[in-house]
Amino acid sequence: MRPKSIKKDHLQTVLKQFSPISLDQLNSTMSLMERIDKKYILTMPQLDEMMDKLKDDYYVLTIKDISLFNYDNVYMDTEDYLLYYQHEYKDATRMKVRTRHYVDSSLSFLEVKHKEGDVTRKFRYQIPVDQAQIITPDAQEYYARIGESFNSGFIRKPLSPSIATRYQRICLCSKKNDERVTIDLDISVRDMRDEKAKRHHLPSFAIGESKSNNESCASHTTIKDMGVAEAKGCSKYCLGVYYV
C-alpha cells in the first residue's frame, strides 16, 4: 500500500508568502553550471521552519500560480554500477548521467554532472520527451566526450537505465543573486533493470540542496543555526539503489 503523501498544507501557505520569480527571470540570473553544492536532509517540521526563515530573502519559482513542480528522472549507469560506486566510495572525481523530464512543462533533458572536489559542473541539452527514459547513442557519445575532456578513463563503458526517481520540487532564488535552493519531497524510486519492479516510496523527509558560488549564503547560516548538519554524499540515485 502506498504511504500517505506528505502533508503540505502549511508549506503551501508559506510558499504564497514568497515573492514569485518567473522561469525567464530565474534563467537570467547567475549561471550555476559550475557551483558549490551542499545538501541537507530535513524533516517536515524543519522544512517548515527553514521556509519561514527564508521567505523574505528568496524568491520562489512560480509558473501559472504553481510553485511545487513534478519531476521524473532516470539515472544511467554501467552494467556493474560504476557511477554509483564512484559516489559511494567518494571518489575525488566522479560523474552522474540522467534524463530529466519536467512533467508540468513537458520538457526533457539529458544531463551530465562532473564533480571534482567541491566543484560540480553540469552539462545538458534538450531531448524529445520519448527519449526521457533511454540512453541514445548520441547521449552516450555526449557523456563520453565530457568525460574525456576531464581525462576520465572509464567513460567508454556503455550506459543503460538504472534507477527512476519521481518527486516534487520547490526552487528558491536568493534576492542577492548568489544562490539557488531546491527542495525535493514525496520521493519515490523504481528499479529500471527489473521489469517486475514496483515503485518504492521513501520516508517522509525532504532533501534541500544549495547551489551557490560561495560558502556563506543565507540558507547555509539558517540551516546551521537550526542544528541541521550537511548531508555529505546524499544522492537520490544512491538512495534509489539502496531502497530497491
mmCIF file of C-alpha atoms in Angstrom:
data_model
loop_
_atom_site.group_PDB
_atom_site.id
_atom_site.type_symbol
_atom_site.label_atom_id
_atom_site.label_comp_id
_atom_site.label_asym_id
_atom_site.label_seq_id
_atom_site.Cartn_x
_atom_site.Cartn_y
_atom_site.Cartn_z
ATOM 1 C CA MET A 1 0.000 0.000 0.000
ATOM 2 C CA ARG A 2 1.304 3.430 -0.908
ATOM 3 C CA PRO A 3 2.031 5.569 2.159
ATOM 4 C CA LYS A 4 0.118 8.787 2.550
ATOM 5 C CA SER A 5 1.660 11.780 0.809
ATOM 6 C CA ILE A 6 3.478 14.313 2.930
ATOM 7 C CA LYS A 7 1.052 16.861 4.335
ATOM 8 C CA LYS A 8 1.914 20.136 2.648
ATOM 9 C CA ASP A 9 -0.898 22.470 3.750
ATOM 10 C CA HIS A 10 1.368 24.712 5.828
ATOM 11 C CA LEU A 11 4.097 24.540 3.193
ATOM 12 C CA GLN A 12 1.689 25.756 0.501
ATOM 13 C CA THR A 13 0.686 28.634 2.783
ATOM 14 C CA VAL A 14 4.333 29.608 3.343
ATOM 15 C CA LEU A 15 5.087 29.436 -0.389
ATOM 16 C CA LYS A 16 2.478 32.126 -1.007
ATOM 17 C CA GLN A 17 4.455 34.438 1.317
ATOM 18 C CA PHE A 18 7.496 34.350 -1.014
ATOM 19 C CA SER A 19 7.843 36.847 -3.830
ATOM 20 C CA PRO A 20 7.444 34.915 -7.117
ATOM 21 C CA ILE A 21 10.042 34.718 -9.867
ATOM 22 C CA SER A 22 9.292 33.502 -13.398
ATOM 23 C CA LEU A 23 11.330 30.891 -15.234
ATOM 24 C CA ASP A 24 12.683 33.503 -17.662
ATOM 25 C CA GLN A 25 13.728 35.710 -14.751
ATOM 26 C CA LEU A 26 15.339 32.743 -12.987
ATOM 27 C CA ASN A 27 17.263 31.757 -16.110
ATOM 28 C CA SER A 28 18.550 35.319 -16.488
ATOM 29 C CA THR A 29 20.173 35.230 -13.038
ATOM 30 C CA MET A 30 23.633 33.873 -12.294
ATOM 31 C CA SER A 31 24.767 30.762 -14.148
ATOM 32 C CA LEU A 32 25.216 27.800 -11.840
ATOM 33 C CA MET A 33 26.595 25.257 -14.272
ATOM 34 C CA GLU A 34 29.768 25.361 -12.151
ATOM 35 C CA ARG A 35 28.992 25.703 -8.466
ATOM 36 C CA ILE A 36 29.361 24.596 -4.857
ATOM 37 C CA ASP A 37 26.663 22.113 -3.783
ATOM 38 C CA LYS A 38 25.520 21.469 -0.213
ATOM 39 C CA LYS A 39 22.737 19.027 0.696
ATOM 40 C CA TYR A 40 20.614 18.638 3.808
ATOM 41 C CA ILE A 41 18.027 16.080 4.896
ATOM 42 C CA LEU A 42 15.103 17.802 6.595
ATOM 43 C CA THR A 43 12.079 16.592 8.493
ATOM 44 C CA MET A 44 8.865 18.307 7.507
ATOM 45 C CA PRO A 45 8.837 20.475 10.684
ATOM 46 C CA GLN A 46 12.439 21.507 9.907
ATOM 47 C CA LEU A 47 11.449 22.322 6.328
ATOM 48 C CA ASP A 48 8.564 24.481 7.556
ATOM 49 C CA GLU A 49 10.949 26.306 9.907
ATOM 50 C CA MET A 50 13.548 26.863 7.189
ATOM 51 C CA MET A 51 10.973 28.204 4.736
ATOM 52 C CA ASP A 52 9.585 30.592 7.333
ATOM 53 C CA LYS A 53 13.096 31.990 7.873
ATOM 54 C CA LEU A 54 13.987 32.316 4.176
ATOM 55 C CA LYS A 55 10.792 33.861 2.822
ATOM 56 C CA ASP A 56 11.997 37.483 2.998
ATOM 57 C CA ASP A 57 15.367 36.852 1.313
ATOM 58 C CA TYR A 58 14.437 34.471 -1.513
ATOM 59 C CA TYR A 59 12.104 34.334 -4.494
ATOM 60 C CA VAL A 60 10.181 31.151 -5.297
ATOM 61 C CA LEU A 61 9.906 29.923 -8.876
ATOM 62 C CA THR A 62 6.256 30.245 -9.866
ATOM 63 C CA ILE A 63 4.714 29.180 -13.175
ATOM 64 C CA LYS A 64 0.972 29.638 -13.714
ATOM 65 C CA ASP A 65 0.496 30.034 -9.947
ATOM 66 C CA ILE A 66 2.296 26.707 -9.307
ATOM 67 C CA SER A 67 5.399 26.576 -7.081
ATOM 68 C CA LEU A 68 5.545 22.826 -6.418
ATOM 69 C CA PHE A 69 6.636 21.008 -9.582
ATOM 70 C CA ASN A 70 6.714 17.345 -10.642
ATOM 71 C CA TYR A 71 9.951 15.765 -11.861
ATOM 72 C CA ASP A 72 10.724 12.340 -13.368
ATOM 73 C CA ASN A 73 14.409 11.405 -13.573
ATOM 74 C CA VAL A 74 16.087 8.281 -14.941
ATOM 75 C CA TYR A 75 19.688 7.667 -13.880
ATOM 76 C CA MET A 76 22.038 5.875 -16.242
ATOM 77 C CA ASP A 77 24.913 3.626 -15.188
ATOM 78 C CA THR A 78 27.231 0.921 -16.422
ATOM 79 C CA GLU A 79 26.219 -2.720 -16.057
ATOM 80 C CA ASP A 80 28.380 -3.002 -12.913
ATOM 81 C CA TYR A 81 27.110 0.305 -11.398
ATOM 82 C CA LEU A 82 30.430 2.105 -11.764
ATOM 83 C CA LEU A 83 28.936 5.599 -11.380
ATOM 84 C CA TYR A 84 27.070 4.521 -8.254
ATOM 85 C CA TYR A 85 30.230 3.104 -6.662
ATOM 86 C CA GLN A 86 32.206 6.225 -7.552
ATOM 87 C CA HIS A 87 29.767 8.142 -5.375
ATOM 88 C CA GLU A 88 29.647 5.569 -2.573
ATOM 89 C CA TYR A 89 33.452 5.359 -2.418
ATOM 90 C CA LYS A 90 33.588 9.172 -2.520
ATOM 91 C CA ASP A 91 35.972 9.281 -5.444
ATOM 92 C CA ALA A 92 37.558 12.715 -5.759
ATOM 93 C CA THR A 93 36.362 12.885 -9.375
ATOM 94 C CA ARG A 94 33.066 11.302 -10.380
ATOM 95 C CA MET A 95 30.235 11.625 -12.877
ATOM 96 C CA LYS A 96 26.476 11.234 -12.976
ATOM 97 C CA VAL A 97 24.230 10.838 -16.024
ATOM 98 C CA ARG A 98 20.456 11.142 -16.103
ATOM 99 C CA THR A 99 17.489 12.181 -18.156
ATOM 100 C CA ARG A 100 15.131 14.680 -16.549
ATOM 101 C CA HIS A 101 11.504 15.160 -17.508
ATOM 102 C CA TYR A 102 9.772 18.318 -16.296
ATOM 103 C CA VAL A 103 6.280 16.866 -16.109
ATOM 104 C CA ASP A 104 4.386 20.148 -15.767
ATOM 105 C CA SER A 105 6.015 21.720 -18.827
ATOM 106 C CA SER A 106 6.528 18.537 -20.913
ATOM 107 C CA LEU A 107 10.252 19.279 -21.396
ATOM 108 C CA SER A 108 13.057 16.718 -21.162
ATOM 109 C CA PHE A 109 16.856 16.994 -20.992
ATOM 110 C CA LEU A 110 19.897 14.777 -20.884
ATOM 111 C CA GLU A 111 22.114 15.945 -18.011
ATOM 112 C CA VAL A 112 25.720 15.056 -17.221
ATOM 113 C CA LYS A 113 27.335 16.116 -13.937
ATOM 114 C CA HIS A 114 31.076 16.122 -13.328
ATOM 115 C CA LYS A 115 32.153 16.555 -9.715
ATOM 116 C CA GLU A 116 35.735 17.349 -8.778
ATOM 117 C CA GLY A 117 36.344 18.090 -5.103
ATOM 118 C CA ASP A 118 33.718 20.630 -4.009
ATOM 119 C CA VAL A 119 33.018 21.889 -7.527
ATOM 120 C CA THR A 120 30.174 20.469 -9.638
ATOM 121 C CA ARG A 121 29.941 21.120 -13.375
ATOM 122 C CA LYS A 122 26.662 20.469 -15.129
ATOM 123 C CA PHE A 123 26.127 19.933 -18.852
ATOM 124 C CA ARG A 124 22.817 19.312 -20.578
ATOM 125 C CA TYR A 125 20.819 19.523 -23.774
ATOM 126 C CA GLN A 126 17.139 19.179 -24.574
ATOM 127 C CA ILE A 127 15.861 15.824 -25.826
ATOM 128 C CA PRO A 128 12.477 14.629 -27.121
ATOM 129 C CA VAL A 129 10.108 13.508 -24.368
ATOM 130 C CA ASP A 130 10.058 9.967 -25.800
ATOM 131 C CA GLN A 131 13.804 9.716 -25.082
ATOM 132 C CA ALA A 132 13.399 10.615 -21.404
ATOM 133 C CA GLN A 133 13.826 7.028 -20.172
ATOM 134 C CA ILE A 134 16.548 5.760 -22.510
ATOM 135 C CA ILE A 135 20.176 6.462 -23.352
ATOM 136 C CA THR A 136 20.654 7.019 -27.068
ATOM 137 C CA PRO A 137 23.974 6.601 -28.937
ATOM 138 C CA ASP A 138 24.182 10.399 -29.224
ATOM 139 C CA ALA A 139 23.662 10.752 -25.468
ATOM 140 C CA GLN A 140 26.302 8.099 -24.772
ATOM 141 C CA GLU A 141 28.770 9.956 -27.011
ATOM 142 C CA TYR A 142 27.953 13.296 -25.352
ATOM 143 C CA TYR A 143 28.724 11.820 -21.930
ATOM 144 C CA ALA A 144 31.918 10.173 -23.191
ATOM 145 C CA ARG A 145 33.257 13.376 -24.694
ATOM 146 C CA ILE A 146 32.620 15.305 -21.479
ATOM 147 C CA GLY A 147 34.443 12.588 -19.519
ATOM 148 C CA GLU A 148 37.366 12.653 -21.931
ATOM 149 C CA SER A 149 37.646 16.418 -21.593
ATOM 150 C CA PHE A 150 38.339 15.862 -17.883
ATOM 151 C CA ASN A 151 40.698 12.919 -18.510
ATOM 152 C CA SER A 152 38.329 10.335 -17.017
ATOM 153 C CA GLY A 153 39.460 6.880 -18.084
ATOM 154 C CA PHE A 154 36.200 4.953 -17.613
ATOM 155 C CA ILE A 155 33.817 6.800 -19.860
ATOM 156 C CA ARG A 156 33.707 4.433 -22.842
ATOM 157 C CA LYS A 157 31.775 1.818 -20.849
ATOM 158 C CA PRO A 158 28.203 1.639 -22.184
ATOM 159 C CA LEU A 159 25.383 3.056 -20.059
ATOM 160 C CA SER A 160 21.813 1.860 -19.584
ATOM 161 C CA PRO A 161 18.822 2.973 -17.466
ATOM 162 C CA SER A 162 19.324 2.065 -13.815
ATOM 163 C CA ILE A 163 17.014 3.871 -11.354
ATOM 164 C CA ALA A 164 13.924 6.015 -11.967
ATOM 165 C CA THR A 165 13.085 8.684 -9.410
ATOM 166 C CA ARG A 166 9.928 10.762 -9.082
ATOM 167 C CA TYR A 167 9.463 13.691 -6.721
ATOM 168 C CA GLN A 168 8.130 17.203 -6.255
ATOM 169 C CA ARG A 169 10.437 20.210 -6.185
ATOM 170 C CA ILE A 170 10.449 23.770 -4.890
ATOM 171 C CA CYS A 171 13.045 26.145 -6.327
ATOM 172 C CA LEU A 172 14.168 29.261 -4.433
ATOM 173 C CA CYS A 173 16.449 32.002 -5.736
ATOM 174 C CA SER A 174 18.355 34.376 -3.451
ATOM 175 C CA LYS A 175 17.495 38.034 -3.863
ATOM 176 C CA LYS A 176 21.258 38.650 -3.666
ATOM 177 C CA ASN A 177 21.614 36.535 -6.823
ATOM 178 C CA ASP A 178 24.265 34.306 -5.258
ATOM 179 C CA GLU A 179 22.362 31.077 -4.629
ATOM 180 C CA ARG A 180 19.531 28.789 -5.615
ATOM 181 C CA VAL A 181 17.967 26.295 -3.245
ATOM 182 C CA THR A 182 15.995 23.265 -4.380
ATOM 183 C CA ILE A 183 13.789 21.257 -2.040
ATOM 184 C CA ASP A 184 12.680 17.769 -3.093
ATOM 185 C CA LEU A 185 9.913 15.851 -1.347
ATOM 186 C CA ASP A 186 7.461 12.967 -1.921
ATOM 187 C CA ILE A 187 10.359 10.970 -3.394
ATOM 188 C CA SER A 188 9.775 7.549 -4.950
ATOM 189 C CA VAL A 189 12.158 5.197 -6.798
ATOM 190 C CA ARG A 190 11.936 2.225 -9.162
ATOM 191 C CA ASP A 191 14.489 -0.292 -10.455
ATOM 192 C CA MET A 192 14.660 0.126 -14.244
ATOM 193 C CA ARG A 193 16.537 -3.162 -14.655
ATOM 194 C CA ASP A 194 13.717 -5.294 -13.281
ATOM 195 C CA GLU A 195 10.579 -5.316 -15.429
ATOM 196 C CA LYS A 196 8.516 -6.522 -12.461
ATOM 197 C CA ALA A 197 9.856 -3.936 -10.023
ATOM 198 C CA LYS A 198 7.360 -1.823 -8.125
ATOM 199 C CA ARG A 199 7.798 1.792 -7.183
ATOM 200 C CA HIS A 200 9.092 2.363 -3.638
ATOM 201 C CA HIS A 201 8.039 5.477 -1.736
ATOM 202 C CA LEU A 202 10.695 6.835 0.587
ATOM 203 C CA PRO A 203 10.040 8.014 4.151
ATOM 204 C CA SER A 204 8.593 11.470 4.724
ATOM 205 C CA PHE A 205 11.639 13.700 4.542
ATOM 206 C CA ALA A 206 12.831 16.442 2.217
ATOM 207 C CA ILE A 207 16.216 16.901 0.564
ATOM 208 C CA GLY A 208 17.338 20.524 0.456
ATOM 209 C CA GLU A 209 20.216 21.439 -1.830
ATOM 210 C CA SER A 210 22.038 24.751 -2.025
ATOM 211 C CA LYS A 211 23.738 25.611 -5.318
ATOM 212 C CA SER A 212 25.934 28.654 -4.832
ATOM 213 C CA ASN A 213 29.156 30.409 -5.778
ATOM 214 C CA ASN A 214 30.316 30.896 -2.188
ATOM 215 C CA GLU A 215 30.228 29.275 1.260
ATOM 216 C CA SER A 216 28.356 31.995 3.157
ATOM 217 C CA CYS A 217 24.877 32.118 1.607
ATOM 218 C CA ALA A 218 21.851 32.825 3.804
ATOM 219 C CA SER A 219 20.477 29.287 3.641
ATOM 220 C CA HIS A 220 23.770 27.833 4.945
ATOM 221 C CA THR A 221 23.644 30.082 8.007
ATOM 222 C CA THR A 222 19.935 29.459 8.584
ATOM 223 C CA ILE A 223 20.225 25.666 8.393
ATOM 224 C CA LYS A 224 23.352 25.632 10.567
ATOM 225 C CA ASP A 225 21.551 27.743 13.207
ATOM 226 C CA MET A 226 18.743 25.170 13.141
ATOM 227 C CA GLY A 227 21.251 22.467 14.104
ATOM 228 C CA VAL A 228 20.932 20.526 10.837
ATOM 229 C CA ALA A 229 24.228 19.044 9.640
ATOM 230 C CA GLU A 230 25.239 18.919 5.998
ATOM 231 C CA ALA A 231 24.328 15.557 4.448
ATOM 232 C CA LYS A 232 27.526 14.913 2.524
ATOM 233 C CA GLY A 233 27.195 12.212 -0.091
ATOM 234 C CA CYS A 234 23.378 12.299 -0.081
ATOM 235 C CA SER A 235 22.093 11.375 -3.539
ATOM 236 C CA LYS A 236 18.616 10.435 -4.755
ATOM 237 C CA TYR A 237 20.277 7.978 -7.132
ATOM 238 C CA CYS A 238 22.170 6.242 -4.310
ATOM 239 C CA LEU A 239 19.031 6.235 -2.158
ATOM 240 C CA GLY A 240 17.240 4.624 -5.076
ATOM 241 C CA VAL A 241 19.829 1.855 -5.452
ATOM 242 C CA TYR A 242 19.671 1.257 -1.686
ATOM 243 C CA TYR A 243 15.882 1.101 -1.434
ATOM 244 C CA VAL A 244 15.188 -1.050 -4.496
#
